[in-house]
XYZ file of C-alpha atoms in Angstrom:
647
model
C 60.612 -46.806 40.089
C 62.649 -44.430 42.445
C 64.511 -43.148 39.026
C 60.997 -42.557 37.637
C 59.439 -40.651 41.090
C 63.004 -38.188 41.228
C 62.922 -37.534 37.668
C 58.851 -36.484 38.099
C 59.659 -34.142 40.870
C 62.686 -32.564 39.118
C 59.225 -31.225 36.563
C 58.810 -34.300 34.068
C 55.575 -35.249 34.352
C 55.230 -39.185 34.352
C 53.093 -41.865 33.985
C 53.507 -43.799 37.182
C 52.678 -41.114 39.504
C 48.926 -40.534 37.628
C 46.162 -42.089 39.022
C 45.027 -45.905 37.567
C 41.213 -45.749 36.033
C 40.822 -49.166 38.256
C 42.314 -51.284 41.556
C 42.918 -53.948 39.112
C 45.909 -51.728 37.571
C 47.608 -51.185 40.249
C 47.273 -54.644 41.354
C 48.503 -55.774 38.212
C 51.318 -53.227 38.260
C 52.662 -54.350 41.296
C 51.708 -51.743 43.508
C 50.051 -51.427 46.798
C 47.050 -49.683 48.604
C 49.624 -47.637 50.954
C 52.388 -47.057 47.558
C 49.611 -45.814 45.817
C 49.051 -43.487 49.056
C 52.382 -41.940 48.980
C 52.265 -41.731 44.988
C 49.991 -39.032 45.017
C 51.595 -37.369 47.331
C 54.320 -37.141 44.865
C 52.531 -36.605 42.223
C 50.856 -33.185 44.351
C 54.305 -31.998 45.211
C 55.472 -32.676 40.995
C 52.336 -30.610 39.729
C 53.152 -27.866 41.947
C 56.773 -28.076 41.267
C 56.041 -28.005 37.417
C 53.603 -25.334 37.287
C 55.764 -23.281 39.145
C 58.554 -23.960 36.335
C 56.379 -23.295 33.475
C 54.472 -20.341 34.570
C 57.357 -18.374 36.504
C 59.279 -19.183 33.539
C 56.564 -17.061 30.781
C 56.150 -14.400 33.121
C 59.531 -14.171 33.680
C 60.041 -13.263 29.843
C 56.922 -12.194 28.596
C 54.822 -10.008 31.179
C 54.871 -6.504 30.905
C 55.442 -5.325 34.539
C 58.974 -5.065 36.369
C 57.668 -6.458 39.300
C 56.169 -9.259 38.346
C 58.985 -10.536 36.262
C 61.534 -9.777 39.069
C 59.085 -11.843 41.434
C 58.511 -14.563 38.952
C 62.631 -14.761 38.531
C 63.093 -14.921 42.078
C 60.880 -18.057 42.419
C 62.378 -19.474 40.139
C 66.215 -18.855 40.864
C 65.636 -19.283 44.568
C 62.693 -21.572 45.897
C 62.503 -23.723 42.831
C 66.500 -24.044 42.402
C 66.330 -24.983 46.108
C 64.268 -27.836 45.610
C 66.176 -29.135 42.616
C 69.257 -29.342 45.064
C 67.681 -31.197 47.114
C 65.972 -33.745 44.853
C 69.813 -34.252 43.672
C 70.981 -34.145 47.082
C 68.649 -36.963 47.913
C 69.630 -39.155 44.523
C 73.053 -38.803 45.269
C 72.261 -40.290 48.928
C 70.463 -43.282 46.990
C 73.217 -43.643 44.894
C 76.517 -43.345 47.365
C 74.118 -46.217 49.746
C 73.785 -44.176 52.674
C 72.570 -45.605 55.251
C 70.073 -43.078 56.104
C 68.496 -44.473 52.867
C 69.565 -47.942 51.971
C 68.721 -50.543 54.191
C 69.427 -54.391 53.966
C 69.690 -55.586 50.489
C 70.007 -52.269 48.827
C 66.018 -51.714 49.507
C 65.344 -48.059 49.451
C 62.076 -47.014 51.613
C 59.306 -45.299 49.747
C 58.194 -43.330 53.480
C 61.672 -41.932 54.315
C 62.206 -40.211 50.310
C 58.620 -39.108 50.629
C 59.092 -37.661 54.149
C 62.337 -35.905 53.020
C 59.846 -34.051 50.374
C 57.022 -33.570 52.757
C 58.599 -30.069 54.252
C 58.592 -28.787 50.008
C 54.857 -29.387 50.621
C 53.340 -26.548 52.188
C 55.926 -24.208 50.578
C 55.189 -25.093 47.064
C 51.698 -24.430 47.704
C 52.213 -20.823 49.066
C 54.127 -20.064 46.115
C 51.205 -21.640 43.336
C 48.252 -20.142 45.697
C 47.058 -16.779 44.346
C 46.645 -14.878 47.519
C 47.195 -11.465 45.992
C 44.793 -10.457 42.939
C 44.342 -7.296 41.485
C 40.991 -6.228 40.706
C 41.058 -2.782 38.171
C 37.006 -2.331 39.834
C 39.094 -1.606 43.326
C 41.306 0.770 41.825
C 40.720 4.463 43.114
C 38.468 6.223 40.711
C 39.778 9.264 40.424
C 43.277 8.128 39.546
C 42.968 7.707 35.786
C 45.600 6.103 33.451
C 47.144 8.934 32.424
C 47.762 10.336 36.047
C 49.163 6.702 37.124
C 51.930 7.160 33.907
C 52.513 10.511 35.283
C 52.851 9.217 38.982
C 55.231 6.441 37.985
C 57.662 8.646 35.623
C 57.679 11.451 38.699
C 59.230 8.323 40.704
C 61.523 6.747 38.135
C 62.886 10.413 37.808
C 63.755 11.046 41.438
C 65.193 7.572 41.286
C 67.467 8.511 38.208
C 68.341 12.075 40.200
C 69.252 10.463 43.222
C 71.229 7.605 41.579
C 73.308 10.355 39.097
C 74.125 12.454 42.085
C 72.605 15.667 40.810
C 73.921 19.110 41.311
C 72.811 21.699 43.008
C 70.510 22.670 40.299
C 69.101 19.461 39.980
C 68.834 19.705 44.203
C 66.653 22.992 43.574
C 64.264 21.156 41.442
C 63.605 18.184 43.451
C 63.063 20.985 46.232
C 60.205 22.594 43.794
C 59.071 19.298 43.747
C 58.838 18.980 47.209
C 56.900 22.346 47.381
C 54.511 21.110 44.636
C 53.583 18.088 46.779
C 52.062 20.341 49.467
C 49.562 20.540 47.078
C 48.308 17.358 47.468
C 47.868 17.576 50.912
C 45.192 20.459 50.334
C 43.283 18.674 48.486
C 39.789 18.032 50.172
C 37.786 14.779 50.219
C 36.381 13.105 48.129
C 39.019 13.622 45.618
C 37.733 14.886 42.245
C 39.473 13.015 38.977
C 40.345 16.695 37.504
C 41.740 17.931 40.983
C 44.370 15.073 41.151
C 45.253 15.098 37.638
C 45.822 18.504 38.392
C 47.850 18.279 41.101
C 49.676 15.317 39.606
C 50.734 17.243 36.064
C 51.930 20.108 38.163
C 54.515 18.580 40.058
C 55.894 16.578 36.924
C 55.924 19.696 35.355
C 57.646 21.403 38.209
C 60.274 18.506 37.734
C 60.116 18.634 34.316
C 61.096 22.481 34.341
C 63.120 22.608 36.852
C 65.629 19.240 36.916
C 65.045 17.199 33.787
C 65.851 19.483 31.072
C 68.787 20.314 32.378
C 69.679 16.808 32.821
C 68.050 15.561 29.689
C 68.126 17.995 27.182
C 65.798 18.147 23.433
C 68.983 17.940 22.013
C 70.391 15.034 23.356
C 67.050 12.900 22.904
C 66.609 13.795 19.134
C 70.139 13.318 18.569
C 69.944 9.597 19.701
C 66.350 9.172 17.823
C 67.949 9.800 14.652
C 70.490 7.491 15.214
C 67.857 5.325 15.602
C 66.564 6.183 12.283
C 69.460 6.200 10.604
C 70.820 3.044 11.337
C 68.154 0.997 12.543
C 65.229 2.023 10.298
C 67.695 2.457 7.516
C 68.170 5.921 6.762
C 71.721 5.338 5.711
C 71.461 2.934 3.449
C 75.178 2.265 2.902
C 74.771 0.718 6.443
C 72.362 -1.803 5.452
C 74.455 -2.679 2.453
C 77.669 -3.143 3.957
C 76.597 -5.063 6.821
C 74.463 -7.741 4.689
C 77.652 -8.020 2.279
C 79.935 -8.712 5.225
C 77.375 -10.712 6.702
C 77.137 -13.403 3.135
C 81.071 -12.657 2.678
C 81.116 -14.885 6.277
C 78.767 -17.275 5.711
C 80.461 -18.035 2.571
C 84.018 -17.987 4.345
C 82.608 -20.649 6.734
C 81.382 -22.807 4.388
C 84.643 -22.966 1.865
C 86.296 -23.633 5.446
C 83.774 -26.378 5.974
C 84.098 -27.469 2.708
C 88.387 -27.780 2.715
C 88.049 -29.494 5.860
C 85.184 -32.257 4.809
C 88.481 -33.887 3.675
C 90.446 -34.066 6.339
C 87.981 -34.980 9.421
C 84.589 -36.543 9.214
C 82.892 -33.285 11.227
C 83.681 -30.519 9.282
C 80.366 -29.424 8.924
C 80.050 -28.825 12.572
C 82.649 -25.902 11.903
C 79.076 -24.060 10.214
C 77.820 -23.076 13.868
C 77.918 -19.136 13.655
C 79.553 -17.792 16.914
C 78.932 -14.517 18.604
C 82.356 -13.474 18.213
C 82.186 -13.873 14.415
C 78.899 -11.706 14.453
C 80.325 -9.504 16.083
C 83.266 -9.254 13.839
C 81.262 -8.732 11.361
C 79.702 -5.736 12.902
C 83.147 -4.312 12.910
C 84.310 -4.894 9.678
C 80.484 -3.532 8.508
C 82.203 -0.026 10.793
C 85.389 -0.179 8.634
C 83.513 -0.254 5.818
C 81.502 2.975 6.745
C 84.843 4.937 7.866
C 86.411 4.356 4.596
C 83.466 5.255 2.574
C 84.055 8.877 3.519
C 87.352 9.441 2.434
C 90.648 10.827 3.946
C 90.360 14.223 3.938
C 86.424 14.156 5.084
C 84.955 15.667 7.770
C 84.802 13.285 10.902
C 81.048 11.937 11.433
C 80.100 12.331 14.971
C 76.634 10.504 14.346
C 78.767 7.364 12.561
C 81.199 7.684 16.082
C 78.462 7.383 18.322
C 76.957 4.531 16.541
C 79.899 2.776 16.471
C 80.118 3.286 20.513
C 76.539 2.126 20.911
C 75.115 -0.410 18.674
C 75.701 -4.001 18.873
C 74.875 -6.864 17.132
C 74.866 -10.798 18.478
C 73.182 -13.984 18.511
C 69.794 -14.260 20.445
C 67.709 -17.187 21.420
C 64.437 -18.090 19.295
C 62.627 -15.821 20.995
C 63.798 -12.416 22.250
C 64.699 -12.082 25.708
C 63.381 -8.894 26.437
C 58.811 -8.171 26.610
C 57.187 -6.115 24.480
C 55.065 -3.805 26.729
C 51.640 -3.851 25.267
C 49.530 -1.176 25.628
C 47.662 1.436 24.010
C 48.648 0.960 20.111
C 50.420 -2.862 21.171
C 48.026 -5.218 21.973
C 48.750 -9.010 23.295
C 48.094 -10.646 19.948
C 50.437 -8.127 18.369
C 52.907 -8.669 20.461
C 53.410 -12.287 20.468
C 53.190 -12.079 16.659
C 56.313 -9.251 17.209
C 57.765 -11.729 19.404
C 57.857 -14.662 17.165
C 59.181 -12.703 14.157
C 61.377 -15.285 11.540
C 62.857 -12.328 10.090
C 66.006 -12.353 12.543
C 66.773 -15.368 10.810
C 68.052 -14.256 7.319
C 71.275 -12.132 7.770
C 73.260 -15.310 9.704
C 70.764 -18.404 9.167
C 70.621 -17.910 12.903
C 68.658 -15.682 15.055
C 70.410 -12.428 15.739
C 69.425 -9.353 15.905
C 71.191 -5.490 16.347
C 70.569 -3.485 19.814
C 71.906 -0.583 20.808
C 73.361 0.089 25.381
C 71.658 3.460 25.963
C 72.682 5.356 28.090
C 71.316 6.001 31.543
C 69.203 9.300 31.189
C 68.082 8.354 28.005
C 66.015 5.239 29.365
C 63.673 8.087 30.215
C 62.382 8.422 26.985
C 63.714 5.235 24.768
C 61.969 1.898 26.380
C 63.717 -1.504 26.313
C 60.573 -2.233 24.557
C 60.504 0.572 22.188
C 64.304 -0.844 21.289
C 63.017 -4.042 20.641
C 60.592 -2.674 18.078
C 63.642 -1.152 16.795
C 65.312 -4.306 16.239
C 62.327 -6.159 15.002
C 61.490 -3.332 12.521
C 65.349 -3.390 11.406
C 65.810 -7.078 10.793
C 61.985 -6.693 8.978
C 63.563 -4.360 6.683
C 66.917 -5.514 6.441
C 65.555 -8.810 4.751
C 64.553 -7.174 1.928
C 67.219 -5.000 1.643
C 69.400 -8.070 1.327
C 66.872 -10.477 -0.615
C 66.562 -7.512 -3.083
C 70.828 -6.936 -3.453
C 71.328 -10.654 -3.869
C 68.859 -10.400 -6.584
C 70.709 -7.622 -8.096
C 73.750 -9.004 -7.865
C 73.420 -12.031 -10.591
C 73.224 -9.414 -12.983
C 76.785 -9.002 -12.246
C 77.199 -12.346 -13.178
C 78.627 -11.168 -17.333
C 79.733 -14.986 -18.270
C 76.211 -16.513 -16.993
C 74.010 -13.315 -18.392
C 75.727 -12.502 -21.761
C 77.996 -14.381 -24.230
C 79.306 -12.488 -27.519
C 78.815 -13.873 -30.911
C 81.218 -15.208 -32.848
C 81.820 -14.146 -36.329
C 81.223 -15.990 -39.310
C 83.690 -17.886 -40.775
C 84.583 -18.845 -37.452
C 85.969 -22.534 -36.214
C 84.440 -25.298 -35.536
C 85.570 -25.056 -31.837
C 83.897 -21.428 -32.009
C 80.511 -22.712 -33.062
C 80.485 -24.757 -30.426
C 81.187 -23.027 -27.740
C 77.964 -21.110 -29.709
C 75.606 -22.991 -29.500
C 76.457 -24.640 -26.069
C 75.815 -21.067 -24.775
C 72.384 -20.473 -26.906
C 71.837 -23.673 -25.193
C 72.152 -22.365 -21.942
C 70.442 -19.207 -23.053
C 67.429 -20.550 -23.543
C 67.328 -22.598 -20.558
C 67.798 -19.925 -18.150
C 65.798 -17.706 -19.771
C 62.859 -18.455 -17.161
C 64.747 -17.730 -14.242
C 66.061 -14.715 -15.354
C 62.177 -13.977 -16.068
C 61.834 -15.367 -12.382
C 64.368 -13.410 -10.850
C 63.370 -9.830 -12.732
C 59.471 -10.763 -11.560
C 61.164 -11.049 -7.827
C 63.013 -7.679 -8.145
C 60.367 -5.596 -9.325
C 58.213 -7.293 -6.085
C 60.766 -6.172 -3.802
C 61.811 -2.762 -5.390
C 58.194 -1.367 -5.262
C 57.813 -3.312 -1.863
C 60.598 -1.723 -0.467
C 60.221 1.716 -1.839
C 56.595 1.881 -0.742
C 57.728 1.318 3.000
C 60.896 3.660 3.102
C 59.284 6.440 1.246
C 55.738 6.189 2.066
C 55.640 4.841 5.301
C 58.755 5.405 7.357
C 59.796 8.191 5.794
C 56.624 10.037 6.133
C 55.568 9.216 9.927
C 59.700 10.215 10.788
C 59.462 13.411 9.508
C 55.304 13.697 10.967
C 56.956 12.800 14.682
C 60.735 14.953 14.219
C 58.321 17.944 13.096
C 56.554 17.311 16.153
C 59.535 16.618 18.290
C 61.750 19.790 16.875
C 59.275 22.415 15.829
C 60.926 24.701 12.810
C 60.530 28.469 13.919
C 58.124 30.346 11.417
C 59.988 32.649 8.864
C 59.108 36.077 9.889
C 59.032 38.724 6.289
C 59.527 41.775 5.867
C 61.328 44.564 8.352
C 60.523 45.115 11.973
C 58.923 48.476 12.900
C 60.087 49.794 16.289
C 56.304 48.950 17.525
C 56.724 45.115 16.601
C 60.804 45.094 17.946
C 59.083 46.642 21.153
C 56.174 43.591 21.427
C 58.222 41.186 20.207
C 58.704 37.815 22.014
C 60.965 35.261 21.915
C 60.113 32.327 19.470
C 57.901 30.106 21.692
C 59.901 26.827 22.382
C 57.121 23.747 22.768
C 59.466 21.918 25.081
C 58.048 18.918 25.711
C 58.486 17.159 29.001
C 60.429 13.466 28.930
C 57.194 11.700 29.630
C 55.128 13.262 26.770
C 58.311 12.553 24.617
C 58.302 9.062 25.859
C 54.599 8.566 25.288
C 54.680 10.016 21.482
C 57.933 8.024 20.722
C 56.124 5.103 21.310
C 53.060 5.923 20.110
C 55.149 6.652 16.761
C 57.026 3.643 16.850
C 53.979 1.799 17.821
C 51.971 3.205 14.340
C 55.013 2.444 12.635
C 55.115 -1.364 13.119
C 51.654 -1.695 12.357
C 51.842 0.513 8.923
C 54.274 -1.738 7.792
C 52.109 -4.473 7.995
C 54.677 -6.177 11.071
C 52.060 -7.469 13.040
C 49.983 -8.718 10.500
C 50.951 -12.657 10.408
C 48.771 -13.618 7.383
C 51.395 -11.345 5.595
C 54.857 -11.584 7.180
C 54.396 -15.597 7.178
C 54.134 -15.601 3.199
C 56.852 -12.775 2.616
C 59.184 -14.808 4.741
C 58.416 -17.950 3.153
C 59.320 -15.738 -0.129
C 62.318 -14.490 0.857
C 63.508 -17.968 1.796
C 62.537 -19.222 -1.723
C 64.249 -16.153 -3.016
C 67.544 -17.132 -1.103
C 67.762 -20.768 -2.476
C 66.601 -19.619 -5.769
C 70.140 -17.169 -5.971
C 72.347 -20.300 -4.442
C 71.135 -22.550 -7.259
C 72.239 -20.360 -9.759
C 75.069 -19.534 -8.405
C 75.901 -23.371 -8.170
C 74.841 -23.467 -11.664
C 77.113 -21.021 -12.646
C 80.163 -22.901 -11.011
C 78.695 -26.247 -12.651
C 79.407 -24.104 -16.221
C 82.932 -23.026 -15.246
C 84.225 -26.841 -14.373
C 82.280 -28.203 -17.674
C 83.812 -25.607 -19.934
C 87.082 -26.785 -18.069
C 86.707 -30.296 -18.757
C 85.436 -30.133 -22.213
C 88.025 -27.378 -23.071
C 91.027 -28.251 -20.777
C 90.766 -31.566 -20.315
C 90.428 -30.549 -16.497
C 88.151 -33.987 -15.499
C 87.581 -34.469 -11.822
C 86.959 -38.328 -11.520
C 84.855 -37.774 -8.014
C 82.186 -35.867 -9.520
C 79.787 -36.172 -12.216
C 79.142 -32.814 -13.295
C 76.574 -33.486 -15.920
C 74.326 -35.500 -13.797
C 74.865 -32.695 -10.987
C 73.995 -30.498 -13.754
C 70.794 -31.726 -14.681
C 69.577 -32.174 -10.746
C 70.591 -28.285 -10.179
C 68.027 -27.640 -13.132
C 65.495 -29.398 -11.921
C 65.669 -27.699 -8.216
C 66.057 -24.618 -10.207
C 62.438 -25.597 -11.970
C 60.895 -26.361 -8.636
C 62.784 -23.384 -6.745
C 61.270 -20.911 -9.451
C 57.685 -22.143 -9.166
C 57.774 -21.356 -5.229
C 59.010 -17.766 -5.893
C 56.471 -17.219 -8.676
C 53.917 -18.853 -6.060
C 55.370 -16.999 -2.961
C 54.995 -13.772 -4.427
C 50.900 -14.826 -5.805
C 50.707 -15.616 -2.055
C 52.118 -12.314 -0.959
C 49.594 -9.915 -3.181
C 46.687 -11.994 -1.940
C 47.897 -11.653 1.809
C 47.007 -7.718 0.556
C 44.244 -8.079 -0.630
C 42.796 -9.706 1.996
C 43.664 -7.264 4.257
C 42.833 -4.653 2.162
C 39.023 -5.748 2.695
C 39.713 -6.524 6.084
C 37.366 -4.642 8.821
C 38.778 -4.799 11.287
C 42.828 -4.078 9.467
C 41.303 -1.138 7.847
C 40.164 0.292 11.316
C 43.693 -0.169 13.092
C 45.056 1.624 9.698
C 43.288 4.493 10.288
C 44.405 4.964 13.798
C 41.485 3.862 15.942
C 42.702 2.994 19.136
C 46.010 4.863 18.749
C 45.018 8.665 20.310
C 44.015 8.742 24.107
C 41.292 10.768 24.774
C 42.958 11.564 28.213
C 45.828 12.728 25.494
C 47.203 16.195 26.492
C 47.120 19.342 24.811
C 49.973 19.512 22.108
C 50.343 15.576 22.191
C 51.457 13.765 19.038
C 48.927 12.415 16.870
C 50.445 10.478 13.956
C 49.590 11.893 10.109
C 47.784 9.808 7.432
C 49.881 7.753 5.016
C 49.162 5.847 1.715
C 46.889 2.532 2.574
C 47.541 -0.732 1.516
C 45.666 -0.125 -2.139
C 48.933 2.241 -3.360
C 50.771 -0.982 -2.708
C 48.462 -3.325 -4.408
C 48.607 -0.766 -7.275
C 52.163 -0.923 -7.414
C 52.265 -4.575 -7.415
C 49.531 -4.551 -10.629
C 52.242 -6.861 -12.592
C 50.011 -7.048 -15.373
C 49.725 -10.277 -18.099
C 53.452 -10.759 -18.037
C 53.421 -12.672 -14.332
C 49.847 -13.816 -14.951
C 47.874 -16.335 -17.004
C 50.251 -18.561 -19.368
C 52.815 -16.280 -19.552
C 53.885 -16.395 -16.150
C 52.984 -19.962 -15.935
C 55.888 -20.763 -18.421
């Protein structure tokens, strides 16, 4: 019983401590009027105690505001890991027989544990109590969403002034700041909504002006956004490739290791556990792989250097540690869908995922939250980069795909080995059917997102971001050299950057259809069935290689039945090739469905997306090809419908 009461106040909820429908069951159970009593006392102090775990523990990961998740962390690393030491403290009493706990015959009072845990009481419930609520109808009405963005990036860029010790130009700024805040000070009452705003922009101009390009220059942010393109979006598509063959070269390493040492000890399969040290080895390699692509006498790639200095890639948990901010473009539903993404799952068989240390001025612009799109978007598209080269690569396979005649006149040992490879012709002639169905799904797939979707909304927002100077024809008189001005340079300030990089990135995860669970649930399931459709026939193929051995060679392992093994790889092959014909049925009617979809179609179009309280010159992201040019694409025809894709 004292095991049971510790154990519910350490946050597992038990039995014991809830309250009996009747007397009669706690008579029956052995328990008392005055137990009962101090029970609920217990049970009081485990609710709180495990409500506080649970909830500080989700805010702590998943709510969108600093604060909040800094408060929720503190509860839970201080107050709550407080009272776990002492529930411990007090078991290890029980347990060593004090005698400030044990009386005669080892009988352990009920009042004096209970009175230990009255104290936790009182605290437990200032912690679970909401006393502070915020109500939006309180908030100040002329302080509008757009000035509170505006009022929050002005103080996150003092902060990152102050904190990079700033010269004296940077000084000189934050002093025109301080001149621009006089401003608010002549403001009359009642405050007018336009006024403030006003007032508000001006100084974050001012700073923006005055301190932060200096400190932050166009350059430097579009530099690192097409890194970000190039590497996590996949712009450089050797990238892609060499990390996902490095990545299967591993796996496969790990599991001849596992296999050579199934011999020798009894756990050799617990050698399969993917470490972060191998991922990250594999990064590396992937780097190696990239530097001597280009060739000696190449010019060095600065862009390749910088990504090499920046990105990493490692294990995370099942969920990613970092919140999505949701907001305007990122609602809550789209968010958790984000957040519970399978797709990280497919390069190791474990979750893992790249990300990329920015640097400190940078974090201006680029959100932790905008990177995790980043990685999200990347492993999204990196799983059918690599379901589509695995699928490529059986072709490669010449002594499984294509066999030579022999001529006539031949042996008999000739037209045998003839007709044992008609034989095995005509049997795989389904799943090479199967597997060209399944590349043609994923080449127009993945052709219709890089070209139609990414590619057009990145060069939409890097049009936006760096402007191209208009071509000016013909020769200047001296009249037009006299008027002429400098080409107008639209720089934008690092919170309108900010805004429109997310709003871009923001488009771009729904336009790939990322937050749209009806669909990524059946392409994953797909690309699953695609992977253990390409490991049967590669086990097929080394089934073939050790039969031609033993019926050629005389090679005959006596631990293996290879025929029998045959026959069960051909009928998993069978069932494996159903699913992918299946998966990919499920997959075009996942797009149709949202294709007639309301509410899909409005989100597509951008509703929601543009603020009104937008400013002038703000990005507004361009039309792209709808869901239909994909359908279109993905018109198979009657060779993957009707019987002839049912045989």
């Amino acid at each position: 019983m004292l095991h049971e009461i510790l154990l519910s106040l350490s946050g597992h909820p038990s039995p014991l401590l809830h309250t009996p429908p009747s007397p009669e069951a706690d008579a029956l159970a052995g328990i008392t009027p005055p137990e009962r009593q101090l029970l609920s006392s217990a049970r009081h102090i485990s609710d709180l105690n495990t409500n506080l775990i649970a909830y500080s523990t989700e805010i702590s990961t998943t709510h969108s505001s600093t604060i909040c998740r800094a408060v929720a962390t503190a509860i839970s690393s201080i107050h709550l890991a407080a009272f776990q030491r002492k529930v411990l403290q007090v078991e290890e009493s029980i347990l060593k027989n004090d005698a400030d706990w044990v009386g005669a015959y080892n009988i352990v009072p009920l009042t004096a544990i209970m009175g230990e845990f009255q104290q936790w009481t009182r605290r437990l419930e200032w912690l679970w109590d909401t006393d502070y609520v915020c109500v939006e109808n309180c908030l100040p009405s002329f302080v509008t969403g757009a000035t509170a963005a505006s009022m929050i990036f002005i103080g996150k860029s003092l902060n990152h002034v102050r904190a990079m010790n700033s010269t004296s130009s940077s000084s000189g700024g934050v002093a025109h700041v301080s001149a621009k805040l006089q401003e608010l000070s002549a403001l009359t009452l009642p405050l007018e909504n336009s006024e403030f705003s006003k007032a508000v922009k001006a100084i974050r101009t001012s700073l923006s002006q005055n301190t932060l390009q200096k400190m932050l220059p166009l350059a430097k942010v579009s530099e690192m956004i097409q890194l970000l393109r190039d590497f996590f979006l996949l712009g450089r598509g050797e990238f892609a490739m060499a990390l996902t063959h490095e990545a299967d070269e591993r796996i496969r390493n790990r599991w001849r290791r596992a296999g050579n040492l199934a011999y020798e000890k009894d756990d050799g399969l617990k050698n399969l556990t993917v470490k972060d040290g191998e991922v990250a080895a594999v990064l590396n390699r992937t780097w190696a792989v990239l530097v001597s692509m280009q060739g000696q006498h190449a010019e060095e790639d600065d862009q390749l250097e910088l990504a090499r200095s920046l990105i990493q890639l490692h294990l995370t948990k099942s969920k990613p540690p970092a919140a999505l901010v949701t907001g305007r473009g990122l609602d809550v539903q789209a968010a958790n869908v984000l957040a519970a993404s399978p797709f990280r799952n497919m390069l190791f068989s474990v979750p893992a995922m790249l990300s990329l240390d920015l640097p400190s001025p940078l974090d201006m612009v680029i959100s932790p939250s905008d990177l995790q799109l980043y990685s999200s978007i990347n492993a999204y598209l990196l799983s059918l980069r690599r379901a589509h080269m695995r699928l490529t690569d059986l072709w490669k396979i010449t002594s499984l795909r294509r066999h030579y005649p022999s001529p006539r006149g031949a042996s008999d040992h000739a037209v045998t080995l003839r007709e044992r490879w008609s034989d095995r012709s005509w049997l795989l002639r389904s799943t090479w059917t199967t597997a060209s169905a399944a590349i043609f799904f994923l080449a127009e797939t993945e052709a219709y997102f890089q070209t139609e979707i990414v590619k057009t909304l990145w060069d939409n927002f890097h049009a936006w971001l760096v402007p191209s100077q208009p071509q000016r024809s013909g020769r200047a008189t001296p009249i037009d050299h006299h008027h002429s001005q400098p080409p107008s340079q639209h720089s934008h300030d690092p919170q309108t950057l900010s805004t429109a990089h997310t709003l871009y990135l923001r488009t771009l995860t729904h336009r790939l259809l990322l937050t749209q669970a009806s669909f990524t649930d059946q392409l994953y399931a797909l690309l699953q069935h695609i992977d253990h459709l390409v490991t049967h026939i590669h086990r097929l193929h080394s089934l073939f290689t050790s039969l031609d051995l033993e019926h050629d060679a005389g090679v005959v392992d006596a631990f293996v039945d290879l025929e029998r093994e045959q026959s069960q790889v051909f009928s998993s092959l069978h069932d494996i090739q159903l699913k992918v014909k299946q998966g990919i049925d499920n997959v075009v009617s996942a797009l149709r469905n949202l294709e007639s979809d309301a509410a899909f179609l409005a989100e597509w179009d951008g509703q929601g997306l543009v603020d009104d309280e937008g400013e002038e010159r703000g990005y507004v992201p361009c039309r792209v090809g709808g869901v239909d040019r994909l359908l279109m694409k993905l018109d198979f025809g009657s060779w993957l419908g009707g019987t002839a894709w049912e045989g």
